[in-house]
PDB file of C-alpha atoms in Angstrom:
ATOM      1  CA  MET T 211       4.109 -60.892 -62.270  1.00 52.00           C
ATOM      2  CA  THR T 212       6.726 -63.487 -61.349  1.00 59.00           C
ATOM      3  CA  ASN T 213       9.497 -60.820 -61.820  1.00 61.00           C
ATOM      4  CA  PHE T 214       7.763 -58.574 -59.320  1.00 54.00           C
ATOM      5  CA  ALA T 215       7.211 -61.342 -56.820  1.00 53.00           C
ATOM      6  CA  SER T 216      10.922 -62.166 -57.098  1.00 53.00           C
ATOM      7  CA  ARG T 217      11.894 -58.518 -56.527  1.00 54.00           C
ATOM      8  CA  ILE T 218       9.656 -58.326 -53.424  1.00 52.00           C
ATOM      9  CA  ALA T 219      11.077 -61.422 -51.991  1.00 49.00           C
ATOM     10  CA  GLY T 220      14.650 -60.184 -52.666  1.00 49.00           C
ATOM     11  CA  VAL T 221      13.902 -56.779 -50.836  1.00 42.00           C
ATOM     12  CA  ALA T 222      12.276 -58.657 -47.942  1.00 43.00           C
ATOM     13  CA  THR T 223      15.138 -61.008 -47.632  1.00 46.00           C
ATOM     14  CA  LEU T 224      17.694 -58.062 -47.515  1.00 40.00           C
ATOM     15  CA  ALA T 225      15.480 -56.247 -44.994  1.00 41.00           C
ATOM     16  CA  LEU T 226      15.411 -59.373 -42.757  1.00 41.00           C
ATOM     17  CA  ALA T 227      19.196 -59.679 -42.959  1.00 42.00           C
ATOM     18  CA  ALA T 228      19.649 -56.040 -41.919  1.00 40.00           C
ATOM     19  CA  LEU T 229      17.625 -56.426 -38.633  1.00 41.00           C
ATOM     20  CA  PRO T 230      20.467 -58.435 -36.741  1.00 43.00           C
ATOM     21  CA  LEU T 231      22.931 -55.966 -38.025  1.00 38.00           C
ATOM     22  CA  ALA T 232      20.947 -52.994 -36.559  1.00 38.00           C
ATOM     23  CA  ALA T 233      20.669 -54.928 -33.187  1.00 40.00           C
ATOM     24  CA  ILE T 234      24.447 -55.685 -33.090  1.00 37.00           C
ATOM     25  CA  ALA T 235      25.193 -52.076 -33.797  1.00 37.00           C
ATOM     26  CA  THR T 236      22.981 -50.900 -30.885  1.00 47.00           C
ATOM     27  CA  THR T 237      24.492 -53.393 -28.263  1.00 47.00           C
ATOM     28  CA  ALA T 238      28.036 -53.482 -29.608  1.00 42.00           C
ATOM     29  CA  ASP T 239      29.175 -50.500 -27.650  1.00 51.00           C
ATOM     30  CA  ALA T 240      27.363 -51.822 -24.423  1.00 61.00           C
ATOM     31  CA  ARG T 241      29.707 -51.490 -21.417  1.00 72.00           C
ATOM     32  CA  PRO T 242      29.234 -52.941 -17.943  1.00 80.00           C
ATOM     33  CA  VAL T 243      27.575 -50.941 -15.147  1.00 80.00           C
ATOM     34  CA  SER T 244      28.835 -51.111 -11.759  1.00 85.00           C
ATOM     35  CA  VAL T 245      27.665 -49.835  -8.508  1.00 89.00           C
ATOM     36  CA  GLN T 246      30.221 -49.802  -5.615  1.00 89.00           C
ATOM     37  CA  VAL T 247      28.707 -51.551  -2.588  1.00 88.00           C
ATOM     38  CA  SER T 248      31.750 -52.375  -0.613  1.00 88.00           C
ATOM     39  CA  ASP T 249      31.543 -49.327   1.381  1.00 92.00           C
ATOM     40  CA  ILE T 250      27.795 -49.431   2.472  1.00 91.00           C
ATOM     41  CA  ASP T 251      25.815 -51.751   4.462  1.00 92.00           C
ATOM     42  CA  LEU T 252      23.176 -53.159   2.151  1.00 90.00           C
ATOM     43  CA  ASN T 253      21.194 -54.653   5.074  1.00 89.00           C
ATOM     44  CA  SER T 254      20.167 -51.303   6.517  1.00 91.00           C
ATOM     45  CA  ALA T 255      17.878 -48.809   5.429  1.00 93.00           C
ATOM     46  CA  HIS T 256      20.467 -46.107   5.022  1.00 95.00           C
ATOM     47  CA  GLY T 257      22.644 -48.435   2.877  1.00 93.00           C
ATOM     48  CA  LEU T 258      19.717 -49.291   0.653  1.00 93.00           C
ATOM     49  CA  ALA T 259      18.875 -45.816   0.301  1.00 94.00           C
ATOM     50  CA  ALA T 260      22.592 -45.179  -0.860  1.00 95.00           C
ATOM     51  CA  PHE T 261      22.456 -48.091  -3.237  1.00 93.00           C
ATOM     52  CA  GLU T 262      19.300 -46.860  -4.817  1.00 95.00           C
ATOM     53  CA  GLN T 263      21.016 -43.357  -5.324  1.00 96.00           C
ATOM     54  CA  ARG T 264      24.030 -44.953  -6.807  1.00 94.00           C
ATOM     55  CA  ALA T 265      22.092 -47.208  -9.102  1.00 93.00           C
ATOM     56  CA  LYS T 266      20.044 -44.445 -10.417  1.00 94.00           C
ATOM     57  CA  HIS T 267      23.214 -42.415 -11.070  1.00 94.00           C
ATOM     58  CA  ALA T 268      24.728 -45.421 -12.870  1.00 91.00           C
ATOM     59  CA  ALA T 269      21.709 -45.976 -15.004  1.00 91.00           C
ATOM     60  CA  ARG T 270      21.685 -42.274 -15.992  1.00 91.00           C
ATOM     61  CA  GLU T 271      25.296 -42.526 -16.990  1.00 89.00           C
ATOM     62  CA  PHE T 272      24.815 -45.835 -18.893  1.00 89.00           C
ATOM     63  CA  CYS T 273      21.722 -44.637 -20.836  1.00 88.00           C
ATOM     64  CA  ARG T 274      23.369 -41.235 -21.854  1.00 83.00           C
ATOM     65  CA  ASP T 275      23.715 -41.473 -25.652  1.00 62.00           C
ATOM     66  CA  SER T 276      27.153 -39.980 -26.729  1.00 53.00           C
ATOM     67  CA  ARG T 277      26.166 -40.058 -30.317  1.00 57.00           C
ATOM     68  CA  GLY T 278      23.319 -37.632 -30.197  1.00 59.00           C
ATOM     69  CA  PRO T 279      19.945 -37.278 -28.680  1.00 65.00           C
ATOM     70  CA  GLU T 280      17.465 -39.930 -28.325  1.00 71.00           C
ATOM     71  CA  SER T 281      13.941 -39.854 -27.234  1.00 82.00           C
ATOM     72  CA  PRO T 282      13.069 -39.523 -23.754  1.00 84.00           C
ATOM     73  CA  LEU T 283      11.149 -42.792 -24.001  1.00 87.00           C
ATOM     74  CA  VAL T 284      14.175 -44.707 -25.097  1.00 86.00           C
ATOM     75  CA  ARG T 285      16.417 -43.188 -22.283  1.00 86.00           C
ATOM     76  CA  ALA T 286      13.672 -44.097 -19.720  1.00 89.00           C
ATOM     77  CA  ASN T 287      13.258 -47.601 -20.922  1.00 90.00           C
ATOM     78  CA  CYS T 288      17.073 -48.114 -20.783  1.00 89.00           C
ATOM     79  CA  ARG T 289      17.218 -46.654 -17.220  1.00 90.00           C
ATOM     80  CA  SER T 290      14.452 -48.811 -16.290  1.00 93.00           C
ATOM     81  CA  ALA T 291      16.114 -51.945 -17.696  1.00 91.00           C
ATOM     82  CA  VAL T 292      19.550 -51.088 -16.051  1.00 91.00           C
ATOM     83  CA  MET T 293      17.654 -50.460 -12.680  1.00 93.00           C
ATOM     84  CA  SER T 294      16.031 -53.875 -12.791  1.00 92.00           C
ATOM     85  CA  GLU T 295      19.086 -55.712 -13.538  1.00 91.00           C
ATOM     86  CA  LEU T 296      20.767 -54.071 -10.666  1.00 91.00           C
ATOM     87  CA  HIS T 297      17.817 -54.843  -8.231  1.00 92.00           C
ATOM     88  CA  GLU T 298      17.936 -58.387  -9.391  1.00 92.00           C
ATOM     89  CA  LYS T 299      21.711 -58.639  -8.212  1.00 90.00           C
ATOM     90  CA  LEU T 300      21.008 -56.878  -4.959  1.00 90.00           C
ATOM     91  CA  PRO T 301      19.918 -59.996  -2.827  1.00 91.00           C
ATOM     92  CA  ALA T 302      23.181 -61.701  -3.882  1.00 89.00           C
ATOM     93  CA  ALA T 303      25.193 -58.536  -2.766  1.00 88.00           C
ATOM     94  CA  GLN T 304      23.408 -58.648   0.543  1.00 88.00           C
ATOM     95  CA  LEU T 305      23.927 -62.304   1.040  1.00 88.00           C
ATOM     96  CA  ALA T 306      27.656 -61.761   0.145  1.00 86.00           C
ATOM     97  CA  GLN T 307      27.874 -58.926   2.980  1.00 85.00           C
ATOM     98  CA  ILE T 308      26.220 -61.205   5.511  1.00 83.00           C
ATOM     99  CA  ARG T 309      28.628 -63.863   4.744  1.00 82.00           C
ATOM    100  CA  GLY T 310      31.509 -61.446   4.873  1.00 76.00           C
ATOM    101  CA  ALA T 311      32.354 -62.072   1.046  1.00 51.00           C
ATOM    102  CA  THR T 312      33.399 -59.369  -1.358  1.00 49.00           C
ATOM    103  CA  TYR T 313      30.865 -58.631  -4.080  1.00 45.00           C
ATOM    104  CA  ALA T 314      31.877 -57.374  -7.479  1.00 51.00           C
ATOM    105  CA  ALA T 315      29.092 -56.009  -9.729  1.00 48.00           C
ATOM    106  CA  ARG T 316      29.782 -56.068 -13.471  1.00 48.00           C
TER     107      ARG T 316
END
């Protein structure tokens, strides 16, 4: 029985060690997403609509998997996460335009 418990513990240890490697493999090819905002007025309704359109396009491009098909749910979650991050950065871009500074998204 002790030998069986040792084997189970060994397998569990290997499985736990593999989890970080799996996470690294999925994020290692992560690249920055950028949305050009220098040519639009982010403080107008038209400018915000243009930003939204560009952000959606950037999210679709970023979440497209070049290694093969993924589930629609995985792609939707990815697009949602990218859009959330872009919307978090939007107020800083608006403030930068108000101040006349240049905003560079990464």
